[in-house]
Amino acid sequence: MTLVRQNSDTPITFSVLMPIYGGTNPDYLAQALNSIVTQTRPADECVIVVDGPVPSEIVAVVSKLMLDDPKIKGKLVQLGSNMGLGHALHEGVKACK
Protein backbone atom coordinates (compact mmCIF):
# COMPACT_ATOMS: atom_id res chain seq x y z
CA MET A 1 0.00 0.00 0.00
CA THR A 2 1.32 3.43 -0.92
CA LEU A 3 -0.15 6.48 0.74
CA VAL A 4 0.01 9.70 -1.25
CA ARG A 5 -0.34 13.28 -0.04
CA GLN A 6 -3.52 15.00 -1.10
CA ASN A 7 -2.97 17.02 -4.32
CA SER A 8 0.47 15.45 -4.80
CA ASP A 9 2.09 12.40 -6.34
CA THR A 10 4.71 12.26 -3.59
CA PRO A 11 4.35 9.20 -1.36
CA ILE A 12 4.04 9.78 2.37
CA THR A 13 7.04 8.58 4.35
CA PHE A 14 7.32 8.23 8.09
CA SER A 15 9.81 7.29 10.74
CA VAL A 16 9.34 5.54 14.05
CA LEU A 17 11.36 7.13 16.85
CA MET A 18 12.03 5.07 19.96
CA PRO A 19 14.26 6.18 22.83
CA ILE A 20 15.61 3.47 25.13
CA TYR A 21 17.69 3.64 28.29
CA GLY A 22 19.24 1.36 30.91
CA GLY A 23 15.90 0.73 32.63
CA THR A 24 14.15 -0.44 29.45
CA ASN A 25 12.61 -3.90 29.84
CA PRO A 26 14.11 -6.13 27.09
CA ASP A 27 10.89 -8.16 26.74
CA TYR A 28 8.75 -5.05 26.24
CA LEU A 29 11.32 -3.64 23.84
CA ALA A 30 11.21 -6.84 21.76
CA GLN A 31 7.39 -6.67 21.68
CA ALA A 32 7.44 -3.01 20.64
CA LEU A 33 9.98 -3.59 17.88
CA ASN A 34 8.07 -6.65 16.66
CA SER A 35 4.94 -4.52 16.50
CA ILE A 36 6.74 -2.00 14.31
CA VAL A 37 7.85 -4.76 11.93
CA THR A 38 4.41 -6.36 11.61
CA GLN A 39 2.40 -3.23 10.79
CA THR A 40 0.33 -3.23 7.61
CA ARG A 41 2.28 -0.20 6.41
CA PRO A 42 5.88 -0.62 7.57
CA ALA A 43 7.80 2.46 8.65
CA ASP A 44 10.32 3.85 6.21
CA GLU A 45 12.87 3.90 9.01
CA CYS A 46 13.16 3.11 12.69
CA VAL A 47 15.37 5.47 14.69
CA ILE A 48 16.39 4.09 18.07
CA VAL A 49 18.07 6.49 20.48
CA VAL A 50 20.15 4.75 23.14
CA ASP A 51 20.14 7.19 26.04
CA GLY A 52 23.35 6.30 27.87
CA PRO A 53 24.74 2.86 28.68
CA VAL A 54 22.33 -0.08 28.43
CA PRO A 55 22.55 -3.73 29.54
CA SER A 56 23.69 -6.39 27.07
CA GLU A 57 20.16 -7.86 26.90
CA ILE A 58 18.88 -4.61 25.39
CA VAL A 59 21.79 -4.44 22.96
CA ALA A 60 20.99 -7.99 21.84
CA VAL A 61 17.32 -7.16 21.18
CA VAL A 62 18.17 -4.06 19.14
CA SER A 63 20.99 -5.80 17.25
CA LYS A 64 18.78 -8.75 16.33
CA LEU A 65 16.12 -6.50 14.86
CA MET A 66 18.48 -4.24 12.95
CA LEU A 67 20.61 -7.05 11.56
CA ASP A 68 18.02 -9.79 10.99
CA ASP A 69 14.97 -8.02 9.62
CA PRO A 70 15.34 -6.61 6.11
CA LYS A 71 12.00 -4.76 6.41
CA ILE A 72 13.49 -2.37 8.96
CA LYS A 73 15.80 0.38 7.83
CA GLY A 74 17.19 1.15 11.23
CA LYS A 75 19.29 4.00 12.51
CA LEU A 76 20.93 3.90 15.89
CA VAL A 77 21.77 7.09 17.77
CA GLN A 78 24.00 6.49 20.79
CA LEU A 79 24.19 9.15 23.51
CA GLY A 80 27.28 9.00 25.71
CA SER A 81 25.39 9.37 28.97
CA ASN A 82 21.78 9.38 30.11
CA MET A 83 20.56 12.82 29.06
CA GLY A 84 16.83 12.28 29.69
CA LEU A 85 13.81 11.69 27.50
CA GLY A 86 13.53 15.23 26.11
CA HIS A 87 17.12 15.33 24.91
CA ALA A 88 16.92 11.78 23.53
CA LEU A 89 13.81 12.63 21.53
CA HIS A 90 15.40 15.85 20.25
CA GLU A 91 18.45 13.95 19.02
CA GLY A 92 16.22 11.29 17.49
CA VAL A 93 14.12 13.80 15.57
CA LYS A 94 17.32 15.27 14.11
CA ALA A 95 18.25 11.78 12.87
CA CYS A 96 14.87 11.12 11.20
CA LYS A 97 14.42 11.68 7.48
mmCIF file of N, CA, C and O in Angstrom:
data_model
loop_
_atom_site.group_PDB
_atom_site.id
_atom_site.type_symbol
_atom_site.label_atom_id
_atom_site.label_comp_id
_atom_site.label_asym_id
_atom_site.label_seq_id
_atom_site.Cartn_x
_atom_site.Cartn_y
_atom_site.Cartn_z
ATOM 1 N N MET A 1 0.842 -1.159 0.000
ATOM 2 C CA MET A 1 0.000 0.000 0.000
ATOM 3 C C MET A 1 0.893 1.230 0.000
ATOM 4 O O MET A 1 1.823 1.343 0.764
ATOM 5 N N THR A 2 0.588 2.169 -0.879
ATOM 6 C CA THR A 2 1.318 3.428 -0.919
ATOM 7 C C THR A 2 0.352 4.559 -0.615
ATOM 8 O O THR A 2 -0.664 4.707 -1.292
ATOM 9 N N LEU A 3 0.648 5.302 0.405
ATOM 10 C CA LEU A 3 -0.152 6.475 0.737
ATOM 11 C C LEU A 3 0.441 7.670 0.002
ATOM 12 O O LEU A 3 1.648 7.800 -0.119
ATOM 13 N N VAL A 4 -0.434 8.530 -0.500
ATOM 14 C CA VAL A 4 0.012 9.702 -1.254
ATOM 15 C C VAL A 4 -0.606 10.938 -0.633
ATOM 16 O O VAL A 4 -1.765 10.930 -0.214
ATOM 17 N N ARG A 5 0.167 12.005 -0.559
ATOM 18 C CA ARG A 5 -0.342 13.277 -0.043
ATOM 19 C C ARG A 5 -1.467 13.780 -0.942
ATOM 20 O O ARG A 5 -1.417 13.609 -2.156
ATOM 21 N N GLN A 6 -2.417 14.422 -0.330
ATOM 22 C CA GLN A 6 -3.515 15.001 -1.097
ATOM 23 C C GLN A 6 -2.950 16.059 -2.043
ATOM 24 O O GLN A 6 -2.084 16.852 -1.673
ATOM 25 N N ASN A 7 -3.409 16.067 -3.282
ATOM 26 C CA ASN A 7 -2.974 17.015 -4.316
ATOM 27 C C ASN A 7 -1.487 16.885 -4.643
ATOM 28 O O ASN A 7 -0.828 17.863 -4.955
ATOM 29 N N SER A 8 -0.946 15.667 -4.514
ATOM 30 C CA SER A 8 0.466 15.454 -4.803
ATOM 31 C C SER A 8 0.679 14.002 -5.213
ATOM 32 O O SER A 8 -0.080 13.131 -4.840
ATOM 33 N N ASP A 9 1.725 13.769 -5.975
ATOM 34 C CA ASP A 9 2.090 12.398 -6.342
ATOM 35 C C ASP A 9 3.196 11.862 -5.444
ATOM 36 O O ASP A 9 3.669 10.755 -5.639
ATOM 37 N N THR A 10 3.618 12.654 -4.476
ATOM 38 C CA THR A 10 4.707 12.265 -3.590
ATOM 39 C C THR A 10 4.197 11.316 -2.514
ATOM 40 O O THR A 10 3.261 11.651 -1.792
ATOM 41 N N PRO A 11 4.788 10.121 -2.403
ATOM 42 C CA PRO A 11 4.348 9.202 -1.358
ATOM 43 C C PRO A 11 4.664 9.749 0.034
ATOM 44 O O PRO A 11 5.644 10.456 0.232
ATOM 45 N N ILE A 12 3.821 9.398 0.981
ATOM 46 C CA ILE A 12 4.040 9.778 2.370
ATOM 47 C C ILE A 12 5.080 8.830 2.966
ATOM 48 O O ILE A 12 5.006 7.624 2.775
ATOM 49 N N THR A 13 6.046 9.396 3.643
ATOM 50 C CA THR A 13 7.037 8.584 4.349
ATOM 51 C C THR A 13 6.954 8.923 5.834
ATOM 52 O O THR A 13 6.565 10.022 6.208
ATOM 53 N N PHE A 14 7.305 7.945 6.666
ATOM 54 C CA PHE A 14 7.323 8.234 8.089
ATOM 55 C C PHE A 14 8.370 7.393 8.797
ATOM 56 O O PHE A 14 8.772 6.332 8.335
ATOM 57 N N SER A 15 8.808 7.934 9.909
ATOM 58 C CA SER A 15 9.811 7.295 10.743
ATOM 59 C C SER A 15 9.180 6.938 12.076
ATOM 60 O O SER A 15 8.273 7.604 12.547
ATOM 61 N N VAL A 16 9.692 5.887 12.682
ATOM 62 C CA VAL A 16 9.342 5.544 14.052
ATOM 63 C C VAL A 16 10.548 5.919 14.898
ATOM 64 O O VAL A 16 11.675 5.539 14.587
ATOM 65 N N LEU A 17 10.302 6.681 15.944
ATOM 66 C CA LEU A 17 11.364 7.125 16.845
ATOM 67 C C LEU A 17 11.143 6.478 18.202
ATOM 68 O O LEU A 17 10.073 6.601 18.790
ATOM 69 N N MET A 18 12.163 5.769 18.687
ATOM 70 C CA MET A 18 12.034 5.072 19.955
ATOM 71 C C MET A 18 13.285 5.308 20.812
ATOM 72 O O MET A 18 14.361 4.833 20.477
ATOM 73 N N PRO A 19 13.138 6.052 21.911
ATOM 74 C CA PRO A 19 14.263 6.182 22.833
ATOM 75 C C PRO A 19 14.271 4.999 23.801
ATOM 76 O O PRO A 19 13.217 4.513 24.212
ATOM 77 N N ILE A 20 15.463 4.517 24.125
ATOM 78 C CA ILE A 20 15.606 3.468 25.126
ATOM 79 C C ILE A 20 16.704 3.884 26.100
ATOM 80 O O ILE A 20 17.554 4.720 25.765
ATOM 81 N N TYR A 21 16.669 3.324 27.297
ATOM 82 C CA TYR A 21 17.692 3.643 28.292
ATOM 83 C C TYR A 21 17.956 2.401 29.138
ATOM 84 O O TYR A 21 17.367 1.344 28.890
ATOM 85 N N GLY A 22 18.827 2.503 30.108
ATOM 86 C CA GLY A 22 19.240 1.357 30.908
ATOM 87 C C GLY A 22 18.112 0.644 31.616
ATOM 88 O O GLY A 22 18.192 -0.554 31.877
ATOM 89 N N GLY A 23 17.024 1.339 31.928
ATOM 90 C CA GLY A 23 15.903 0.733 32.626
ATOM 91 C C GLY A 23 14.851 0.127 31.706
ATOM 92 O O GLY A 23 13.815 -0.355 32.165
ATOM 93 N N THR A 24 15.102 0.120 30.407
ATOM 94 C CA THR A 24 14.150 -0.444 29.454
ATOM 95 C C THR A 24 14.054 -1.951 29.650
ATOM 96 O O THR A 24 15.067 -2.636 29.756
ATOM 97 N N ASN A 25 12.834 -2.467 29.690
ATOM 98 C CA ASN A 25 12.606 -3.901 29.836
ATOM 99 C C ASN A 25 12.843 -4.569 28.477
ATOM 100 O O ASN A 25 12.157 -4.248 27.508
ATOM 101 N N PRO A 26 13.802 -5.504 28.379
ATOM 102 C CA PRO A 26 14.114 -6.129 27.088
ATOM 103 C C PRO A 26 12.921 -6.852 26.459
ATOM 104 O O PRO A 26 12.764 -6.851 25.238
ATOM 105 N N ASP A 27 12.057 -7.456 27.284
ATOM 106 C CA ASP A 27 10.889 -8.163 26.738
ATOM 107 C C ASP A 27 9.907 -7.185 26.106
ATOM 108 O O ASP A 27 9.376 -7.430 25.022
ATOM 109 N N TYR A 28 9.658 -6.069 26.784
ATOM 110 C CA TYR A 28 8.753 -5.055 26.238
ATOM 111 C C TYR A 28 9.342 -4.408 24.989
ATOM 112 O O TYR A 28 8.626 -4.094 24.040
ATOM 113 N N LEU A 29 10.655 -4.210 25.002
ATOM 114 C CA LEU A 29 11.323 -3.641 23.838
ATOM 115 C C LEU A 29 11.164 -4.571 22.639
ATOM 116 O O LEU A 29 10.835 -4.118 21.538
ATOM 117 N N ALA A 30 11.363 -5.862 22.842
ATOM 118 C CA ALA A 30 11.208 -6.836 21.755
ATOM 119 C C ALA A 30 9.778 -6.816 21.221
ATOM 120 O O ALA A 30 9.560 -6.864 20.000
ATOM 121 N N GLN A 31 8.792 -6.729 22.108
ATOM 122 C CA GLN A 31 7.394 -6.673 21.678
ATOM 123 C C GLN A 31 7.129 -5.401 20.868
ATOM 124 O O GLN A 31 6.443 -5.443 19.839
ATOM 125 N N ALA A 32 7.651 -4.281 21.340
ATOM 126 C CA ALA A 32 7.439 -3.010 20.641
ATOM 127 C C ALA A 32 8.078 -3.033 19.251
ATOM 128 O O ALA A 32 7.463 -2.605 18.271
ATOM 129 N N LEU A 33 9.296 -3.534 19.168
ATOM 130 C CA LEU A 33 9.978 -3.590 17.876
ATOM 131 C C LEU A 33 9.290 -4.575 16.937
ATOM 132 O O LEU A 33 9.167 -4.317 15.736
ATOM 133 N N ASN A 34 8.817 -5.688 17.472
ATOM 134 C CA ASN A 34 8.074 -6.647 16.656
ATOM 135 C C ASN A 34 6.788 -6.018 16.118
ATOM 136 O O ASN A 34 6.393 -6.247 14.977
ATOM 137 N N SER A 35 6.148 -5.206 16.929
ATOM 138 C CA SER A 35 4.935 -4.519 16.496
ATOM 139 C C SER A 35 5.224 -3.573 15.333
ATOM 140 O O SER A 35 4.439 -3.479 14.384
ATOM 141 N N ILE A 36 6.349 -2.902 15.392
ATOM 142 C CA ILE A 36 6.743 -1.997 14.308
ATOM 143 C C ILE A 36 6.930 -2.782 13.009
ATOM 144 O O ILE A 36 6.475 -2.368 11.948
ATOM 145 N N VAL A 37 7.557 -3.935 13.109
ATOM 146 C CA VAL A 37 7.854 -4.757 11.934
ATOM 147 C C VAL A 37 6.593 -5.334 11.304
ATOM 148 O O VAL A 37 6.506 -5.479 10.090
ATOM 149 N N THR A 38 5.595 -5.652 12.120
ATOM 150 C CA THR A 38 4.412 -6.360 11.611
ATOM 151 C C THR A 38 3.245 -5.448 11.242
ATOM 152 O O THR A 38 2.141 -5.932 10.981
ATOM 153 N N GLN A 39 3.457 -4.156 11.190
ATOM 154 C CA GLN A 39 2.397 -3.235 10.794
ATOM 155 C C GLN A 39 2.022 -3.445 9.331
ATOM 156 O O GLN A 39 2.844 -3.875 8.524
ATOM 157 N N THR A 40 0.788 -3.119 8.989
ATOM 158 C CA THR A 40 0.333 -3.229 7.610
ATOM 159 C C THR A 40 1.164 -2.333 6.695
ATOM 160 O O THR A 40 1.568 -2.729 5.609
ATOM 161 N N ARG A 41 1.431 -1.134 7.149
ATOM 162 C CA ARG A 41 2.280 -0.203 6.405
ATOM 163 C C ARG A 41 3.568 -0.035 7.200
ATOM 164 O O ARG A 41 3.599 0.673 8.198
ATOM 165 N N PRO A 42 4.637 -0.729 6.810
ATOM 166 C CA PRO A 42 5.880 -0.620 7.571
ATOM 167 C C PRO A 42 6.468 0.787 7.524
ATOM 168 O O PRO A 42 6.301 1.503 6.533
ATOM 169 N N ALA A 43 7.131 1.163 8.585
ATOM 170 C CA ALA A 43 7.797 2.462 8.647
ATOM 171 C C ALA A 43 8.931 2.501 7.625
ATOM 172 O O ALA A 43 9.522 1.482 7.293
ATOM 173 N N ASP A 44 9.216 3.690 7.150
ATOM 174 C CA ASP A 44 10.325 3.850 6.213
ATOM 175 C C ASP A 44 11.669 3.751 6.928
ATOM 176 O O ASP A 44 12.671 3.394 6.322
ATOM 177 N N GLU A 45 11.664 4.068 8.210
ATOM 178 C CA GLU A 45 12.869 3.902 9.015
ATOM 179 C C GLU A 45 12.471 3.818 10.480
ATOM 180 O O GLU A 45 11.410 4.279 10.878
ATOM 181 N N CYS A 46 13.350 3.206 11.249
ATOM 182 C CA CYS A 46 13.161 3.112 12.694
ATOM 183 C C CYS A 46 14.414 3.692 13.343
ATOM 184 O O CYS A 46 15.505 3.151 13.176
ATOM 185 N N VAL A 47 14.247 4.804 14.031
ATOM 186 C CA VAL A 47 15.367 5.465 14.694
ATOM 187 C C VAL A 47 15.289 5.119 16.180
ATOM 188 O O VAL A 47 14.303 5.415 16.843
ATOM 189 N N ILE A 48 16.323 4.462 16.657
ATOM 190 C CA ILE A 48 16.394 4.093 18.068
ATOM 191 C C ILE A 48 17.487 4.926 18.710
ATOM 192 O O ILE A 48 18.636 4.916 18.258
ATOM 193 N N VAL A 49 17.112 5.665 19.748
ATOM 194 C CA VAL A 49 18.070 6.492 20.479
ATOM 195 C C VAL A 49 18.417 5.758 21.776
ATOM 196 O O VAL A 49 17.542 5.502 22.601
ATOM 197 N N VAL A 50 19.680 5.418 21.929
ATOM 198 C CA VAL A 50 20.152 4.749 23.138
ATOM 199 C C VAL A 50 20.656 5.840 24.070
ATOM 200 O O VAL A 50 21.698 6.445 23.839
ATOM 201 N N ASP A 51 19.867 6.095 25.109
ATOM 202 C CA ASP A 51 20.137 7.194 26.041
ATOM 203 C C ASP A 51 21.056 6.708 27.158
ATOM 204 O O ASP A 51 20.612 6.291 28.213
ATOM 205 N N GLY A 52 22.358 6.728 26.883
ATOM 206 C CA GLY A 52 23.348 6.295 27.866
ATOM 207 C C GLY A 52 23.634 4.813 27.764
ATOM 208 O O GLY A 52 23.173 4.131 26.859
ATOM 209 N N PRO A 53 24.399 4.290 28.715
ATOM 210 C CA PRO A 53 24.740 2.863 28.680
ATOM 211 C C PRO A 53 23.507 1.998 28.949
ATOM 212 O O PRO A 53 22.639 2.367 29.739
ATOM 213 N N VAL A 54 23.441 0.855 28.256
ATOM 214 C CA VAL A 54 22.328 -0.078 28.433
ATOM 215 C C VAL A 54 22.886 -1.486 28.645
ATOM 216 O O VAL A 54 23.978 -1.802 28.190
ATOM 217 N N PRO A 55 22.107 -2.352 29.323
ATOM 218 C CA PRO A 55 22.551 -3.729 29.542
ATOM 219 C C PRO A 55 22.678 -4.516 28.230
ATOM 220 O O PRO A 55 22.046 -4.173 27.221
ATOM 221 N N SER A 56 23.454 -5.573 28.270
ATOM 222 C CA SER A 56 23.690 -6.387 27.071
ATOM 223 C C SER A 56 22.409 -7.011 26.525
ATOM 224 O O SER A 56 22.299 -7.236 25.318
ATOM 225 N N GLU A 57 21.420 -7.284 27.374
ATOM 226 C CA GLU A 57 20.156 -7.855 26.899
ATOM 227 C C GLU A 57 19.444 -6.895 25.941
ATOM 228 O O GLU A 57 18.847 -7.318 24.947
ATOM 229 N N ILE A 58 19.515 -5.614 26.245
ATOM 230 C CA ILE A 58 18.881 -4.611 25.391
ATOM 231 C C ILE A 58 19.652 -4.485 24.077
ATOM 232 O O ILE A 58 19.062 -4.406 23.003
ATOM 233 N N VAL A 59 20.957 -4.498 24.165
ATOM 234 C CA VAL A 59 21.795 -4.435 22.959
ATOM 235 C C VAL A 59 21.474 -5.621 22.050
ATOM 236 O O VAL A 59 21.344 -5.465 20.836
ATOM 237 N N ALA A 60 21.289 -6.792 22.623
ATOM 238 C CA ALA A 60 20.991 -7.992 21.837
ATOM 239 C C ALA A 60 19.652 -7.865 21.118
ATOM 240 O O ALA A 60 19.529 -8.246 19.950
ATOM 241 N N VAL A 61 18.641 -7.332 21.794
ATOM 242 C CA VAL A 61 17.315 -7.165 21.175
ATOM 243 C C VAL A 61 17.398 -6.199 20.000
ATOM 244 O O VAL A 61 16.888 -6.474 18.911
ATOM 245 N N VAL A 62 18.049 -5.071 20.205
ATOM 246 C CA VAL A 62 18.166 -4.065 19.140
ATOM 247 C C VAL A 62 19.003 -4.604 17.984
ATOM 248 O O VAL A 62 18.634 -4.462 16.815
ATOM 249 N N SER A 63 20.110 -5.255 18.295
ATOM 250 C CA SER A 63 20.989 -5.796 17.249
ATOM 251 C C SER A 63 20.268 -6.836 16.412
ATOM 252 O O SER A 63 20.396 -6.851 15.182
ATOM 253 N N LYS A 64 19.511 -7.703 17.061
ATOM 254 C CA LYS A 64 18.783 -8.750 16.334
ATOM 255 C C LYS A 64 17.814 -8.123 15.330
ATOM 256 O O LYS A 64 17.763 -8.531 14.178
ATOM 257 N N LEU A 65 17.082 -7.131 15.758
ATOM 258 C CA LEU A 65 16.122 -6.500 14.856
ATOM 259 C C LEU A 65 16.839 -5.818 13.693
ATOM 260 O O LEU A 65 16.489 -6.015 12.539
ATOM 261 N N MET A 66 17.837 -5.045 13.998
ATOM 262 C CA MET A 66 18.483 -4.241 12.951
ATOM 263 C C MET A 66 19.282 -5.094 11.979
ATOM 264 O O MET A 66 19.413 -4.733 10.814
ATOM 265 N N LEU A 67 19.805 -6.215 12.439
ATOM 266 C CA LEU A 67 20.615 -7.053 11.561
ATOM 267 C C LEU A 67 19.801 -8.125 10.859
ATOM 268 O O LEU A 67 20.117 -8.520 9.741
ATOM 269 N N ASP A 68 18.738 -8.620 11.510
ATOM 270 C CA ASP A 68 18.025 -9.785 10.992
ATOM 271 C C ASP A 68 16.782 -9.479 10.186
ATOM 272 O O ASP A 68 16.282 -10.336 9.478
ATOM 273 N N ASP A 69 16.232 -8.286 10.305
ATOM 274 C CA ASP A 69 14.974 -8.017 9.624
ATOM 275 C C ASP A 69 15.172 -7.023 8.485
ATOM 276 O O ASP A 69 15.368 -5.833 8.721
ATOM 277 N N PRO A 70 15.101 -7.503 7.255
ATOM 278 C CA PRO A 70 15.337 -6.611 6.114
ATOM 279 C C PRO A 70 14.246 -5.559 5.918
ATOM 280 O O PRO A 70 14.445 -4.593 5.191
ATOM 281 N N LYS A 71 13.078 -5.743 6.567
ATOM 282 C CA LYS A 71 11.996 -4.763 6.409
ATOM 283 C C LYS A 71 12.280 -3.481 7.178
ATOM 284 O O LYS A 71 11.680 -2.454 6.910
ATOM 285 N N ILE A 72 13.191 -3.539 8.138
ATOM 286 C CA ILE A 72 13.490 -2.366 8.959
ATOM 287 C C ILE A 72 14.759 -1.702 8.458
ATOM 288 O O ILE A 72 15.810 -2.329 8.368
ATOM 289 N N LYS A 73 14.623 -0.433 8.131
ATOM 290 C CA LYS A 73 15.799 0.378 7.827
ATOM 291 C C LYS A 73 16.093 1.136 9.109
ATOM 292 O O LYS A 73 15.502 2.176 9.382
ATOM 293 N N GLY A 74 16.963 0.593 9.909
ATOM 294 C CA GLY A 74 17.193 1.151 11.230
ATOM 295 C C GLY A 74 18.360 2.115 11.289
ATOM 296 O O GLY A 74 19.330 2.000 10.551
ATOM 297 N N LYS A 75 18.207 3.081 12.166
ATOM 298 C CA LYS A 75 19.288 4.003 12.515
ATOM 299 C C LYS A 75 19.432 3.929 14.017
ATOM 300 O O LYS A 75 18.446 3.897 14.745
ATOM 301 N N LEU A 76 20.650 3.936 14.467
ATOM 302 C CA LEU A 76 20.931 3.901 15.892
ATOM 303 C C LEU A 76 21.668 5.173 16.270
ATOM 304 O O LEU A 76 22.682 5.517 15.662
ATOM 305 N N VAL A 77 21.137 5.880 17.259
ATOM 306 C CA VAL A 77 21.769 7.088 17.770
ATOM 307 C C VAL A 77 22.194 6.777 19.203
ATOM 308 O O VAL A 77 21.356 6.464 20.042
ATOM 309 N N GLN A 78 23.477 6.821 19.465
ATOM 310 C CA GLN A 78 24.005 6.492 20.792
ATOM 311 C C GLN A 78 24.405 7.775 21.509
ATOM 312 O O GLN A 78 25.240 8.530 21.010
ATOM 313 N N LEU A 79 23.800 8.020 22.676
ATOM 314 C CA LEU A 79 24.193 9.151 23.513
ATOM 315 C C LEU A 79 25.193 8.650 24.544
ATOM 316 O O LEU A 79 25.029 7.558 25.087
ATOM 317 N N GLY A 80 26.212 9.427 24.815
ATOM 318 C CA GLY A 80 27.282 8.998 25.709
ATOM 319 C C GLY A 80 26.850 8.759 27.142
ATOM 320 O O GLY A 80 27.361 7.882 27.821
ATOM 321 N N SER A 81 25.883 9.537 27.605
ATOM 322 C CA SER A 81 25.390 9.370 28.975
ATOM 323 C C SER A 81 23.890 9.605 28.958
ATOM 324 O O SER A 81 23.339 10.127 27.986
ATOM 325 N N ASN A 82 23.235 9.213 30.031
ATOM 326 C CA ASN A 82 21.781 9.378 30.110
ATOM 327 C C ASN A 82 21.473 10.867 30.200
ATOM 328 O O ASN A 82 21.765 11.516 31.193
ATOM 329 N N MET A 83 20.855 11.393 29.143
ATOM 330 C CA MET A 83 20.555 12.816 29.056
ATOM 331 C C MET A 83 19.087 13.120 29.336
ATOM 332 O O MET A 83 18.705 14.272 29.397
ATOM 333 N N GLY A 84 18.254 12.088 29.439
ATOM 334 C CA GLY A 84 16.835 12.284 29.687
ATOM 335 C C GLY A 84 16.013 12.165 28.415
ATOM 336 O O GLY A 84 16.524 12.266 27.296
ATOM 337 N N LEU A 85 14.719 11.940 28.624
ATOM 338 C CA LEU A 85 13.813 11.692 27.505
ATOM 339 C C LEU A 85 13.759 12.850 26.514
ATOM 340 O O LEU A 85 13.816 12.644 25.299
ATOM 341 N N GLY A 86 13.646 14.073 27.003
ATOM 342 C CA GLY A 86 13.534 15.226 26.109
ATOM 343 C C GLY A 86 14.720 15.348 25.175
ATOM 344 O O GLY A 86 14.565 15.552 23.969
ATOM 345 N N HIS A 87 15.909 15.222 25.724
ATOM 346 C CA HIS A 87 17.122 15.329 24.908
ATOM 347 C C HIS A 87 17.212 14.152 23.931
ATOM 348 O O HIS A 87 17.572 14.344 22.754
ATOM 349 N N ALA A 88 16.878 12.961 24.407
ATOM 350 C CA ALA A 88 16.925 11.785 23.532
ATOM 351 C C ALA A 88 15.971 11.939 22.351
ATOM 352 O O ALA A 88 16.332 11.633 21.201
ATOM 353 N N LEU A 89 14.768 12.422 22.613
ATOM 354 C CA LEU A 89 13.806 12.631 21.531
ATOM 355 C C LEU A 89 14.297 13.711 20.556
ATOM 356 O O LEU A 89 14.156 13.575 19.342
ATOM 357 N N HIS A 90 14.871 14.774 21.098
ATOM 358 C CA HIS A 90 15.399 15.845 20.251
ATOM 359 C C HIS A 90 16.477 15.306 19.307
ATOM 360 O O HIS A 90 16.467 15.596 18.099
ATOM 361 N N GLU A 91 17.389 14.532 19.853
ATOM 362 C CA GLU A 91 18.454 13.952 19.020
ATOM 363 C C GLU A 91 17.871 12.968 17.984
ATOM 364 O O GLU A 91 18.333 12.889 16.851
ATOM 365 N N GLY A 92 16.844 12.229 18.402
ATOM 366 C CA GLY A 92 16.217 11.287 17.488
ATOM 367 C C GLY A 92 15.509 11.963 16.336
ATOM 368 O O GLY A 92 15.600 11.521 15.179
ATOM 369 N N VAL A 93 14.817 13.055 16.617
ATOM 370 C CA VAL A 93 14.117 13.804 15.566
ATOM 371 C C VAL A 93 15.142 14.329 14.554
ATOM 372 O O VAL A 93 14.900 14.310 13.345
ATOM 373 N N LYS A 94 16.287 14.786 15.029
ATOM 374 C CA LYS A 94 17.325 15.273 14.114
ATOM 375 C C LYS A 94 17.818 14.167 13.196
ATOM 376 O O LYS A 94 18.229 14.430 12.062
ATOM 377 N N ALA A 95 17.771 12.909 13.669
ATOM 378 C CA ALA A 95 18.250 11.778 12.872
ATOM 379 C C ALA A 95 17.210 11.248 11.887
ATOM 380 O O ALA A 95 17.549 10.524 10.951
ATOM 381 N N CYS A 96 15.944 11.599 12.091
ATOM 382 C CA CYS A 96 14.870 11.123 11.205
ATOM 383 C C CYS A 96 14.955 11.809 9.848
ATOM 384 O O CYS A 96 15.416 12.938 9.739
ATOM 385 N N LYS A 97 14.467 11.111 8.833
ATOM 386 C CA LYS A 97 14.423 11.684 7.477
ATOM 387 C C LYS A 97 13.520 12.893 7.447
ATOM 388 O O LYS A 97 12.502 12.955 8.028
#
